[in-house]
Amino acid sequence: MFDEGVLGCDSLGDEHVGYKRLDFPLLKLSVVGGRPFSCGGDRLFRPKLLSARYGADNMEGSSKKICEAALETPHGHSIVLLAHNGPTGLGSKINDICGRDWVFSGGDHGDPE
């Protein structure tokens, strides 16, 4: 089965940072990747794929993988977290940065991990 999302990630090779870290020693910078294929909110999108490919079976496991990658950052490096959405808690109104703007009732659509 052809999967454009997986193909896109595979084409990045070692630079795919989903649940991983990419270090730039000369800049003292590390990029830590969030949950791949995230659509925001508090549910895993494509859970079978995340489990098989990344070993993340639930939101807690997803959080753990992101934290592990960040905690392994070399001393003195700044960290940039690269993810599809911002974190939960930045607002629930339709004009808030992670607010749901596609329904009139709004809602917080940030990633909990």
Short mmCIF file of C-alpha atoms in Angstrom, two decimals:
data_model
loop_
_atom_site.label_atom_id
_atom_site.label_comp_id
_atom_site.label_asym_id
_atom_site.label_seq_id
_atom_site.Cartn_x
_atom_site.Cartn_y
_atom_site.Cartn_z
CA MET A 1 0.00 0.00 0.00
CA PHE A 2 1.37 3.40 -1.03
CA ASP A 3 1.50 5.89 1.82
CA GLU A 4 2.58 9.41 0.91
CA GLY A 5 3.16 10.41 4.54
CA VAL A 6 5.52 7.52 5.21
CA LEU A 7 7.25 8.05 1.87
CA GLY A 8 7.79 11.70 2.78
CA CYS A 9 9.32 10.77 6.13
CA ASP A 10 11.52 8.11 4.54
CA SER A 11 12.81 10.62 2.01
CA LEU A 12 14.21 12.72 4.87
CA GLY A 13 16.51 9.89 5.97
CA ASP A 14 18.50 10.74 9.10
CA GLU A 15 17.05 14.25 9.06
CA HIS A 16 13.56 12.99 9.93
CA VAL A 17 13.24 14.11 13.55
CA GLY A 18 9.94 12.49 14.56
CA TYR A 19 10.58 11.37 18.15
CA LYS A 20 14.29 11.98 17.55
CA ARG A 21 16.86 14.74 17.75
CA LEU A 22 19.11 16.36 15.18
CA ASP A 23 22.12 18.21 16.55
CA PHE A 24 23.91 21.15 14.98
CA PRO A 25 27.13 21.30 17.05
CA LEU A 26 28.57 24.44 15.45
CA LEU A 27 25.39 26.31 16.31
CA LYS A 28 24.97 24.62 19.71
CA LEU A 29 21.42 23.86 18.62
CA SER A 30 19.33 20.69 18.71
CA VAL A 31 16.02 20.11 16.94
CA VAL A 32 13.71 17.68 18.75
CA GLY A 33 10.80 16.27 16.78
CA GLY A 34 7.33 15.91 18.17
CA ARG A 35 4.73 13.27 17.32
CA PRO A 36 4.79 12.33 13.63
CA PHE A 37 1.48 12.56 11.74
CA SER A 38 -0.12 14.61 14.52
CA CYS A 39 -3.41 16.27 13.71
CA GLY A 40 -3.53 18.01 17.07
CA GLY A 41 -5.69 17.28 20.02
CA ASP A 42 -5.63 14.50 22.55
CA ARG A 43 -5.83 11.42 20.34
CA LEU A 44 -3.17 9.59 18.38
CA PHE A 45 -3.72 9.85 14.64
CA ARG A 46 -2.73 6.63 12.84
CA PRO A 47 -2.03 4.69 16.06
CA LYS A 48 -1.09 1.43 14.29
CA LEU A 49 1.55 3.25 12.25
CA LEU A 50 2.93 5.08 15.30
CA SER A 51 3.13 1.81 17.22
CA ALA A 52 4.76 -0.21 14.44
CA ARG A 53 7.15 2.44 13.22
CA TYR A 54 8.01 4.42 16.34
CA GLY A 55 6.97 2.25 19.30
CA ALA A 56 4.48 4.83 20.59
CA ASP A 57 1.32 2.99 21.63
CA ASN A 58 -0.45 5.79 23.49
CA MET A 59 -0.15 9.45 24.47
CA GLU A 60 2.01 8.62 27.49
CA GLY A 61 4.42 6.65 25.30
CA SER A 62 4.49 9.50 22.82
CA SER A 63 5.33 11.97 25.58
CA LYS A 64 8.08 9.71 26.85
CA LYS A 65 9.74 9.45 23.43
CA ILE A 66 9.75 13.24 22.97
CA CYS A 67 11.14 13.79 26.48
CA GLU A 68 13.86 11.17 26.00
CA ALA A 69 15.02 12.84 22.79
CA ALA A 70 15.09 16.26 24.49
CA LEU A 71 16.88 15.00 27.61
CA GLU A 72 19.71 13.58 25.47
CA THR A 73 20.49 17.01 24.05
CA PRO A 74 24.18 17.90 24.43
CA HIS A 75 25.01 20.24 27.32
CA GLY A 76 24.88 23.89 26.30
CA HIS A 77 22.63 23.38 23.27
CA SER A 78 19.45 25.35 22.75
CA ILE A 79 16.45 23.18 21.88
CA VAL A 80 13.91 23.82 19.15
CA LEU A 81 10.84 21.56 19.37
CA LEU A 82 9.52 20.89 15.87
CA ALA A 83 5.91 19.68 15.87
CA HIS A 84 2.74 20.10 13.84
CA ASN A 85 0.85 21.86 16.62
CA GLY A 86 1.60 23.85 19.70
CA PRO A 87 1.02 22.52 23.20
CA THR A 88 -2.26 22.17 25.03
CA GLY A 89 -3.07 25.16 27.19
CA LEU A 90 -2.59 28.06 24.76
CA GLY A 91 -6.30 28.79 24.60
CA SER A 92 -9.57 27.36 23.40
CA LYS A 93 -11.13 30.27 21.52
CA ILE A 94 -11.26 30.09 17.74
CA ASN A 95 -8.68 32.89 17.45
CA ASP A 96 -6.22 31.38 19.95
CA ILE A 97 -3.00 30.01 18.53
CA CYS A 98 -3.98 26.36 19.07
CA GLY A 99 -7.70 26.93 19.22
CA ARG A 100 -10.02 25.00 16.92
CA ASP A 101 -11.07 27.52 14.30
CA TRP A 102 -13.13 25.15 12.17
CA VAL A 103 -16.03 24.90 14.64
CA PHE A 104 -17.86 27.84 16.20
CA SER A 105 -17.56 26.41 19.71
CA GLY A 106 -13.75 26.47 19.51
CA GLY A 107 -11.74 24.18 21.78
CA ASP A 108 -8.11 23.61 22.66
CA HIS A 109 -6.49 21.60 19.86
CA GLY A 110 -2.90 21.68 21.12
CA ASP A 111 -0.88 18.52 21.59
CA PRO A 112 -0.95 17.33 25.22
CA GLU A 113 2.53 15.91 25.07
#
